[in-house]
PDB file of C-alpha atoms and ligand atoms in Angstrom:
ATOM      1  CA  MET A   1      37.603   9.866  14.130  1.00  0.00           C
ATOM      2  CA  VAL A   2      34.826  11.885  15.735  1.00  0.00           C
ATOM      3  CA  LYS A   3      37.411  13.458  18.008  1.00  0.00           C
ATOM      4  CA  ASP A   4      39.617  14.553  15.100  1.00  0.00           C
ATOM      5  CA  LYS A   5      36.735  16.038  13.162  1.00  0.00           C
ATOM      6  CA  LEU A   6      35.448  17.792  16.245  1.00  0.00           C
ATOM      7  CA  ASN A   7      38.847  19.313  16.932  1.00  0.00           C
ATOM      8  CA  GLU A   8      39.206  20.387  13.339  1.00  0.00           C
ATOM      9  CA  ILE A   9      35.863  22.223  13.453  1.00  0.00           C
ATOM     10  CA  ARG A  10      36.635  23.745  16.848  1.00  0.00           C
ATOM     11  CA  SER A  11      39.917  25.090  15.561  1.00  0.00           C
ATOM     12  CA  GLN A  12      37.953  27.047  12.945  1.00  0.00           C
ATOM     13  CA  LEU A  13      35.392  28.556  15.280  1.00  0.00           C
ATOM     14  CA  PRO A  14      35.950  31.981  16.824  1.00  0.00           C
ATOM     15  CA  ALA A  15      35.711  31.930  20.628  1.00  0.00           C
ATOM     16  CA  HIS A  16      32.296  33.619  20.670  1.00  0.00           C
ATOM     17  CA  VAL A  17      30.671  30.905  18.527  1.00  0.00           C
ATOM     18  CA  ALA A  18      29.091  27.955  20.358  1.00  0.00           C
ATOM     19  CA  LEU A  19      29.118  24.547  18.712  1.00  0.00           C
ATOM     20  CA  VAL A  20      26.062  22.307  18.845  1.00  0.00           C
ATOM     21  CA  ALA A  21      27.031  18.821  17.689  1.00  0.00           C
ATOM     22  CA  VAL A  22      24.040  17.473  15.768  1.00  0.00           C
ATOM     23  CA  SER A  23      23.927  13.759  16.581  1.00  0.00           C
ATOM     24  CA  LYS A  24      20.644  12.827  14.876  1.00  0.00           C
ATOM     25  CA  THR A  25      20.671   9.359  13.274  1.00  0.00           C
ATOM     26  CA  HIS A  26      23.985   8.523  14.955  1.00  0.00           C
ATOM     27  CA  PRO A  27      24.236   5.990  17.792  1.00  0.00           C
ATOM     28  CA  PRO A  28      24.870   6.864  21.459  1.00  0.00           C
ATOM     29  CA  GLU A  29      28.410   5.483  21.167  1.00  0.00           C
ATOM     30  CA  MET A  30      29.304   8.292  18.784  1.00  0.00           C
ATOM     31  CA  VAL A  31      27.763  10.888  21.061  1.00  0.00           C
ATOM     32  CA  GLN A  32      29.863   9.449  23.884  1.00  0.00           C
ATOM     33  CA  GLU A  33      32.974   9.743  21.728  1.00  0.00           C
ATOM     34  CA  ALA A  34      32.291  13.422  21.166  1.00  0.00           C
ATOM     35  CA  TYR A  35      31.498  13.874  24.846  1.00  0.00           C
ATOM     36  CA  ASP A  36      34.818  12.260  25.760  1.00  0.00           C
ATOM     37  CA  ALA A  37      36.491  14.789  23.477  1.00  0.00           C
ATOM     38  CA  GLY A  38      34.922  17.549  25.581  1.00  0.00           C
ATOM     39  CA  GLN A  39      31.736  18.305  23.636  1.00  0.00           C
ATOM     40  CA  ARG A  40      28.730  19.140  25.852  1.00  0.00           C
ATOM     41  CA  LEU A  41      26.079  20.677  23.550  1.00  0.00           C
ATOM     42  CA  PHE A  42      24.235  18.184  21.374  1.00  0.00           C
ATOM     43  CA  GLY A  43      21.329  18.718  18.997  1.00  0.00           C
ATOM     44  CA  GLU A  44      18.601  16.295  17.938  1.00  0.00           C
ATOM     45  CA  ASN A  45      15.691  16.954  15.629  1.00  0.00           C
ATOM     46  CA  LYS A  46      13.295  14.182  16.639  1.00  0.00           C
ATOM     47  CA  VAL A  47      11.794  13.806  20.089  1.00  0.00           C
ATOM     48  CA  GLN A  48      11.579  10.024  19.965  1.00  0.00           C
ATOM     49  CA  GLU A  49      15.221   9.628  19.045  1.00  0.00           C
ATOM     50  CA  LEU A  50      16.277  12.104  21.713  1.00  0.00           C
ATOM     51  CA  LEU A  51      14.284  10.192  24.328  1.00  0.00           C
ATOM     52  CA  GLN A  52      16.041   6.982  23.365  1.00  0.00           C
ATOM     53  CA  LYS A  53      19.528   8.464  23.630  1.00  0.00           C
ATOM     54  CA  GLN A  54      19.286  10.844  26.552  1.00  0.00           C
ATOM     55  CA  PRO A  55      19.084   8.234  29.349  1.00  0.00           C
ATOM     56  CA  LEU A  56      22.079   6.347  27.947  1.00  0.00           C
ATOM     57  CA  LEU A  57      24.409   9.329  28.031  1.00  0.00           C
ATOM     58  CA  PRO A  58      26.029  11.534  30.700  1.00  0.00           C
ATOM     59  CA  PRO A  59      23.612  13.772  32.633  1.00  0.00           C
ATOM     60  CA  ASP A  60      25.616  16.949  32.098  1.00  0.00           C
ATOM     61  CA  ILE A  61      25.008  16.945  28.348  1.00  0.00           C
ATOM     62  CA  GLU A  62      22.987  19.987  27.286  1.00  0.00           C
ATOM     63  CA  TRP A  63      20.419  18.692  24.825  1.00  0.00           C
ATOM     64  CA  HIS A  64      19.065  21.058  22.193  1.00  0.00           C
ATOM     65  CA  LEU A  65      15.947  20.352  20.162  1.00  0.00           C
ATOM     66  CA  ILE A  66      16.624  21.743  16.691  1.00  0.00           C
ATOM     67  CA  GLY A  67      13.817  20.237  14.576  1.00  0.00           C
ATOM     68  CA  HIS A  68      10.128  20.972  14.284  1.00  0.00           C
ATOM     69  CA  LEU A  69       8.449  20.259  17.612  1.00  0.00           C
ATOM     70  CA  GLN A  70       4.839  19.123  17.867  1.00  0.00           C
ATOM     71  CA  THR A  71       2.965  20.481  20.873  1.00  0.00           C
ATOM     72  CA  ASN A  72       1.889  17.007  21.970  1.00  0.00           C
ATOM     73  CA  LYS A  73       5.529  15.956  22.369  1.00  0.00           C
ATOM     74  CA  VAL A  74       6.741  18.848  24.490  1.00  0.00           C
ATOM     75  CA  ARG A  75       5.926  17.092  27.760  1.00  0.00           C
ATOM     76  CA  TYR A  76       8.400  14.299  27.073  1.00  0.00           C
ATOM     77  CA  ILE A  77      11.411  16.577  26.751  1.00  0.00           C
ATOM     78  CA  ALA A  78      10.382  19.281  29.229  1.00  0.00           C
ATOM     79  CA  PRO A  79      12.131  17.620  32.200  1.00  0.00           C
ATOM     80  CA  PHE A  80      15.591  17.972  30.694  1.00  0.00           C
ATOM     81  CA  ILE A  81      15.785  19.953  27.429  1.00  0.00           C
ATOM     82  CA  SER A  82      18.158  22.894  27.710  1.00  0.00           C
ATOM     83  CA  LEU A  83      17.339  24.859  24.552  1.00  0.00           C
ATOM     84  CA  VAL A  84      14.577  24.618  21.941  1.00  0.00           C
ATOM     85  CA  HIS A  85      15.812  26.226  18.698  1.00  0.00           C
ATOM     86  CA  SER A  86      12.640  25.645  16.735  1.00  0.00           C
ATOM     87  CA  VAL A  87       9.791  27.599  18.308  1.00  0.00           C
ATOM     88  CA  ASP A  88       7.562  28.481  15.359  1.00  0.00           C
ATOM     89  CA  SER A  89       4.197  29.319  16.938  1.00  0.00           C
ATOM     90  CA  LEU A  90       2.766  30.951  20.034  1.00  0.00           C
ATOM     91  CA  LYS A  91       0.808  27.770  20.607  1.00  0.00           C
ATOM     92  CA  LEU A  92       4.082  25.885  20.924  1.00  0.00           C
ATOM     93  CA  LEU A  93       5.534  28.547  23.210  1.00  0.00           C
ATOM     94  CA  ALA A  94       2.429  28.255  25.421  1.00  0.00           C
ATOM     95  CA  GLU A  95       2.814  24.503  25.632  1.00  0.00           C
ATOM     96  CA  ILE A  96       6.526  24.730  26.481  1.00  0.00           C
ATOM     97  CA  ASP A  97       5.581  27.206  29.217  1.00  0.00           C
ATOM     98  CA  LYS A  98       2.957  24.859  30.600  1.00  0.00           C
ATOM     99  CA  GLN A  99       5.253  21.852  30.643  1.00  0.00           C
ATOM    100  CA  ALA A 100       8.160  23.841  32.060  1.00  0.00           C
ATOM    101  CA  LEU A 101       5.932  24.942  34.953  1.00  0.00           C
ATOM    102  CA  ARG A 102       4.947  21.334  35.586  1.00  0.00           C
ATOM    103  CA  ASN A 103       8.608  20.493  35.839  1.00  0.00           C
ATOM    104  CA  ASN A 104       9.377  23.530  37.937  1.00  0.00           C
ATOM    105  CA  ARG A 105      11.780  24.784  35.275  1.00  0.00           C
ATOM    106  CA  VAL A 106      12.337  27.694  32.941  1.00  0.00           C
ATOM    107  CA  ILE A 107      13.053  26.464  29.408  1.00  0.00           C
ATOM    108  CA  SER A 108      15.206  28.554  27.090  1.00  0.00           C
ATOM    109  CA  CYS A 109      13.847  28.990  23.571  1.00  0.00           C
ATOM    110  CA  LEU A 110      14.799  30.530  20.243  1.00  0.00           C
ATOM    111  CA  LEU A 111      12.243  31.840  17.776  1.00  0.00           C
ATOM    112  CA  GLN A 112      12.780  30.161  14.428  1.00  0.00           C
ATOM    113  CA  LEU A 113      12.619  32.544  11.473  1.00  0.00           C
ATOM    114  CA  HIS A 114      11.730  31.439   7.991  1.00  0.00           C
ATOM    115  CA  ILE A 115      14.565  32.873   5.927  1.00  0.00           C
ATOM    116  CA  ALA A 116      14.889  30.322   3.120  1.00  0.00           C
ATOM    117  CA  GLN A 117      13.249  30.231  -0.287  1.00  0.00           C
ATOM    118  CA  GLU A 118      11.958  26.701   0.294  1.00  0.00           C
ATOM    119  CA  GLU A 119       8.358  26.413   1.383  1.00  0.00           C
ATOM    120  CA  THR A 120       9.048  23.384   3.545  1.00  0.00           C
ATOM    121  CA  LYS A 121      11.041  25.155   6.200  1.00  0.00           C
ATOM    122  CA  PHE A 122       9.185  26.083   9.345  1.00  0.00           C
ATOM    123  CA  GLY A 123       9.395  29.386  11.133  1.00  0.00           C
ATOM    124  CA  PHE A 124       7.933  32.803  11.735  1.00  0.00           C
ATOM    125  CA  SER A 125       8.100  35.620   9.222  1.00  0.00           C
ATOM    126  CA  PHE A 126      10.071  38.680  10.319  1.00  0.00           C
ATOM    127  CA  SER A 127       6.860  40.598  10.969  1.00  0.00           C
ATOM    128  CA  GLU A 128       5.377  37.813  13.106  1.00  0.00           C
ATOM    129  CA  ALA A 129       8.544  37.553  15.188  1.00  0.00           C
ATOM    130  CA  GLN A 130       8.682  41.325  15.495  1.00  0.00           C
ATOM    131  CA  ASP A 131       5.121  41.373  16.868  1.00  0.00           C
ATOM    132  CA  ILE A 132       5.969  38.749  19.470  1.00  0.00           C
ATOM    133  CA  LEU A 133       9.074  40.610  20.594  1.00  0.00           C
ATOM    134  CA  LEU A 134       7.958  44.232  20.430  1.00  0.00           C
ATOM    135  CA  GLN A 135       4.464  43.582  21.764  1.00  0.00           C
ATOM    136  CA  LYS A 136       6.041  41.458  24.478  1.00  0.00           C
ATOM    137  CA  LYS A 137       3.802  38.496  23.754  1.00  0.00           C
ATOM    138  CA  TYR A 138       6.436  36.258  25.337  1.00  0.00           C
ATOM    139  CA  GLU A 139       5.780  37.907  28.695  1.00  0.00           C
ATOM    140  CA  ALA A 140       2.638  35.870  29.231  1.00  0.00           C
ATOM    141  CA  PHE A 141       4.854  32.827  29.485  1.00  0.00           C
ATOM    142  CA  ARG A 142       6.735  32.967  32.746  1.00  0.00           C
ATOM    143  CA  HIS A 143       8.463  29.636  32.355  1.00  0.00           C
ATOM    144  CA  VAL A 144      10.066  30.186  28.992  1.00  0.00           C
ATOM    145  CA  ASN A 145      13.111  32.301  28.398  1.00  0.00           C
ATOM    146  CA  VAL A 146      13.122  33.581  24.829  1.00  0.00           C
ATOM    147  CA  CYS A 147      16.829  34.216  24.425  1.00  0.00           C
ATOM    148  CA  GLY A 148      17.519  34.333  20.695  1.00  0.00           C
ATOM    149  CA  LEU A 149      16.704  33.531  17.095  1.00  0.00           C
ATOM    150  CA  MET A 150      17.368  30.623  14.749  1.00  0.00           C
ATOM    151  CA  GLY A 151      17.264  30.322  10.989  1.00  0.00           C
ATOM    152  CA  MET A 152      18.121  27.909   8.206  1.00  0.00           C
ATOM    153  CA  ALA A 153      19.298  29.188   4.855  1.00  0.00           C
ATOM    154  CA  SER A 154      18.127  27.781   1.535  1.00  0.00           C
ATOM    155  CA  PHE A 155      19.623  24.505   0.428  1.00  0.00           C
ATOM    156  CA  THR A 156      21.428  25.869  -2.603  1.00  0.00           C
ATOM    157  CA  GLY A 157      24.868  26.175  -4.102  1.00  0.00           C
ATOM    158  CA  ASP A 158      24.272  29.872  -4.557  1.00  0.00           C
ATOM    159  CA  GLU A 159      26.629  31.232  -1.928  1.00  0.00           C
ATOM    160  CA  GLN A 160      25.450  34.799  -2.353  1.00  0.00           C
ATOM    161  CA  GLN A 161      21.862  33.817  -1.656  1.00  0.00           C
ATOM    162  CA  VAL A 162      22.846  31.944   1.502  1.00  0.00           C
ATOM    163  CA  ARG A 163      24.919  34.903   2.619  1.00  0.00           C
ATOM    164  CA  ASN A 164      22.027  37.296   1.997  1.00  0.00           C
ATOM    165  CA  GLU A 165      19.616  35.147   3.994  1.00  0.00           C
ATOM    166  CA  PHE A 166      21.995  34.990   6.964  1.00  0.00           C
ATOM    167  CA  ALA A 167      22.728  38.720   6.712  1.00  0.00           C
ATOM    168  CA  GLY A 168      18.990  39.462   6.713  1.00  0.00           C
ATOM    169  CA  LEU A 169      18.488  37.480   9.889  1.00  0.00           C
ATOM    170  CA  LYS A 170      21.490  39.149  11.560  1.00  0.00           C
ATOM    171  CA  LYS A 171      20.114  42.560  10.698  1.00  0.00           C
ATOM    172  CA  PHE A 172      16.746  41.646  12.187  1.00  0.00           C
ATOM    173  CA  TYR A 173      18.445  40.220  15.292  1.00  0.00           C
ATOM    174  CA  ASP A 174      20.424  43.427  15.816  1.00  0.00           C
ATOM    175  CA  LYS A 175      17.315  45.533  15.389  1.00  0.00           C
ATOM    176  CA  MET A 176      15.318  43.434  17.869  1.00  0.00           C
ATOM    177  CA  LYS A 177      18.199  43.352  20.322  1.00  0.00           C
ATOM    178  CA  GLU A 178      18.011  47.126  20.711  1.00  0.00           C
ATOM    179  CA  LYS A 179      14.553  46.712  22.240  1.00  0.00           C
ATOM    180  CA  CYS A 180      15.089  43.237  23.641  1.00  0.00           C
ATOM    181  CA  PRO A 181      18.617  43.090  25.073  1.00  0.00           C
ATOM    182  CA  PHE A 182      17.901  39.640  26.503  1.00  0.00           C
ATOM    183  CA  LEU A 183      18.364  38.206  22.992  1.00  0.00           C
ATOM    184  CA  ASN A 184      21.850  36.725  23.025  1.00  0.00           C
ATOM    185  CA  ILE A 185      21.824  33.720  20.744  1.00  0.00           C
ATOM    186  CA  LEU A 186      21.780  33.791  16.958  1.00  0.00           C
ATOM    187  CA  SER A 187      21.721  30.157  15.839  1.00  0.00           C
ATOM    188  CA  MET A 188      22.599  29.867  12.173  1.00  0.00           C
ATOM    189  CA  GLY A 189      24.895  27.650  10.148  1.00  0.00           C
ATOM    190  CA  MET A 190      25.194  23.916   9.441  1.00  0.00           C
ATOM    191  CA  SER A 191      27.965  21.771   7.947  1.00  0.00           C
ATOM    192  CA  SER A 192      27.587  23.201   4.465  1.00  0.00           C
ATOM    193  CA  ASP A 193      27.272  26.860   5.385  1.00  0.00           C
ATOM    194  CA  TYR A 194      28.601  27.545   8.881  1.00  0.00           C
ATOM    195  CA  LYS A 195      31.559  29.565   7.655  1.00  0.00           C
ATOM    196  CA  LEU A 196      29.228  31.906   5.792  1.00  0.00           C
ATOM    197  CA  ALA A 197      26.925  32.030   8.817  1.00  0.00           C
ATOM    198  CA  ILE A 198      29.782  33.008  11.132  1.00  0.00           C
ATOM    199  CA  ALA A 199      30.969  35.643   8.686  1.00  0.00           C
ATOM    200  CA  GLU A 200      27.441  37.077   8.756  1.00  0.00           C
ATOM    201  CA  GLY A 201      27.230  37.158  12.544  1.00  0.00           C
ATOM    202  CA  SER A 202      26.131  33.759  13.873  1.00  0.00           C
ATOM    203  CA  ASN A 203      27.162  32.918  17.430  1.00  0.00           C
ATOM    204  CA  MET A 204      25.845  29.341  17.507  1.00  0.00           C
ATOM    205  CA  VAL A 205      26.340  26.751  14.780  1.00  0.00           C
ATOM    206  CA  ARG A 206      24.602  23.384  14.470  1.00  0.00           C
ATOM    207  CA  ILE A 207      26.941  20.905  12.848  1.00  0.00           C
ATOM    208  CA  GLY A 208      26.176  17.262  12.147  1.00  0.00           C
ATOM    209  CA  SER A 209      27.701  15.532   9.156  1.00  0.00           C
ATOM    210  CA  SER A 210      31.056  17.330   9.326  1.00  0.00           C
ATOM    211  CA  ILE A 211      31.542  15.792  12.780  1.00  0.00           C
ATOM    212  CA  PHE A 212      29.725  12.464  12.637  1.00  0.00           C
ATOM    213  CA  GLY A 213      29.821  11.669   8.935  1.00  0.00           C
ATOM    214  CA  LEU A 214      27.029  11.344   6.422  1.00  0.00           C
ATOM    215  CA  ARG A 215      23.546  10.244   7.383  1.00  0.00           C
ATOM    216  CA  GLU A 216      21.349   7.888   5.429  1.00  0.00           C
ATOM    217  CA  ARG A 217      18.213   9.608   6.557  1.00  0.00           C
ATOM    218  CA  VAL A 218      17.663  13.145   5.392  1.00  0.00           C
ATOM    219  CA  GLY A 219      16.586  15.662   8.027  1.00  0.00           C
TER     220      GLY A 219
HETATM  221  C1  LIG B   1      20.378  18.186  10.609  1.00  0.00           C
HETATM  222  C2  LIG B   1      20.341  19.590  11.031  1.00  0.00           C
HETATM  223  C3  LIG B   1      21.525  20.322  11.182  1.00  0.00           C
HETATM  224  C4  LIG B   1      22.906  19.767  10.884  1.00  0.00           C
HETATM  225  O1  LIG B   1      23.029  19.458   9.548  1.00  0.00           O
HETATM  226  P1  LIG B   1      24.452  19.016   8.910  1.00  0.00           P
HETATM  227  O2  LIG B   1      24.318  19.342   7.492  1.00  0.00           O
HETATM  228  O3  LIG B   1      24.562  17.547   9.169  1.00  0.00           O
HETATM  229  O4  LIG B   1      25.502  19.768   9.615  1.00  0.00           O
HETATM  230  C5  LIG B   1      21.421  21.636  11.625  1.00  0.00           C
HETATM  231  N1  LIG B   1      20.223  22.188  11.912  1.00  0.00           N
HETATM  232  C6  LIG B   1      19.074  21.521  11.783  1.00  0.00           C
HETATM  233  C7  LIG B   1      17.799  22.206  12.107  1.00  0.00           C
HETATM  234  C8  LIG B   1      19.087  20.199  11.332  1.00  0.00           C
HETATM  235  O5  LIG B   1      17.931  19.520  11.206  1.00  0.00           O
END
């Protein structure tokens, strides 16, 4: 089941688009099924749930934290996390830096941009992210590698709006990349909108329910 869905999604992704399988709310057995089908990037949005699953699964999985991250929880994931998609404050970036140093690591991070209409979605505004990148505020943090941007579109059936939000983030990414060529990841697109996201320039999609089925919990 998981294998078939995974292969179906993969067959639709251009070669330059990385697939993060979002396993939140689903048991380790299902993660293992996807792993056995060759999947290596997995995304979770809650630290506690990630900490429960990670030790039960193969060590070469690359775990991505995709949900809002509280500074006081960074230390638990710092030993192993491979990419944090959801950096939404300099305070959080500072804490990731501190905990990465403690673990003798460099942790890769994406700046999350607020591109949706909804108030509830976390992230920097374009001007805040621009300040961090163009004023090189990330340079103070030697143990984080800011390597891209992430955004979530509005939860709406209005396809044009979703498209516009993704296109706006892609435009910003391209503009920043001229000054900051180390930006290589543009994480946008979920089950409902990944095709639009790819059409607008995403190179990393985060897909949960289309691989693992519906969740009871939201978010
Ligand atoms: C849950 C989640 C996803 C995946 O959502 P699906 O609709 O199940 O594909 C992607 N990104 C983030 C940040 C999420 O929290």
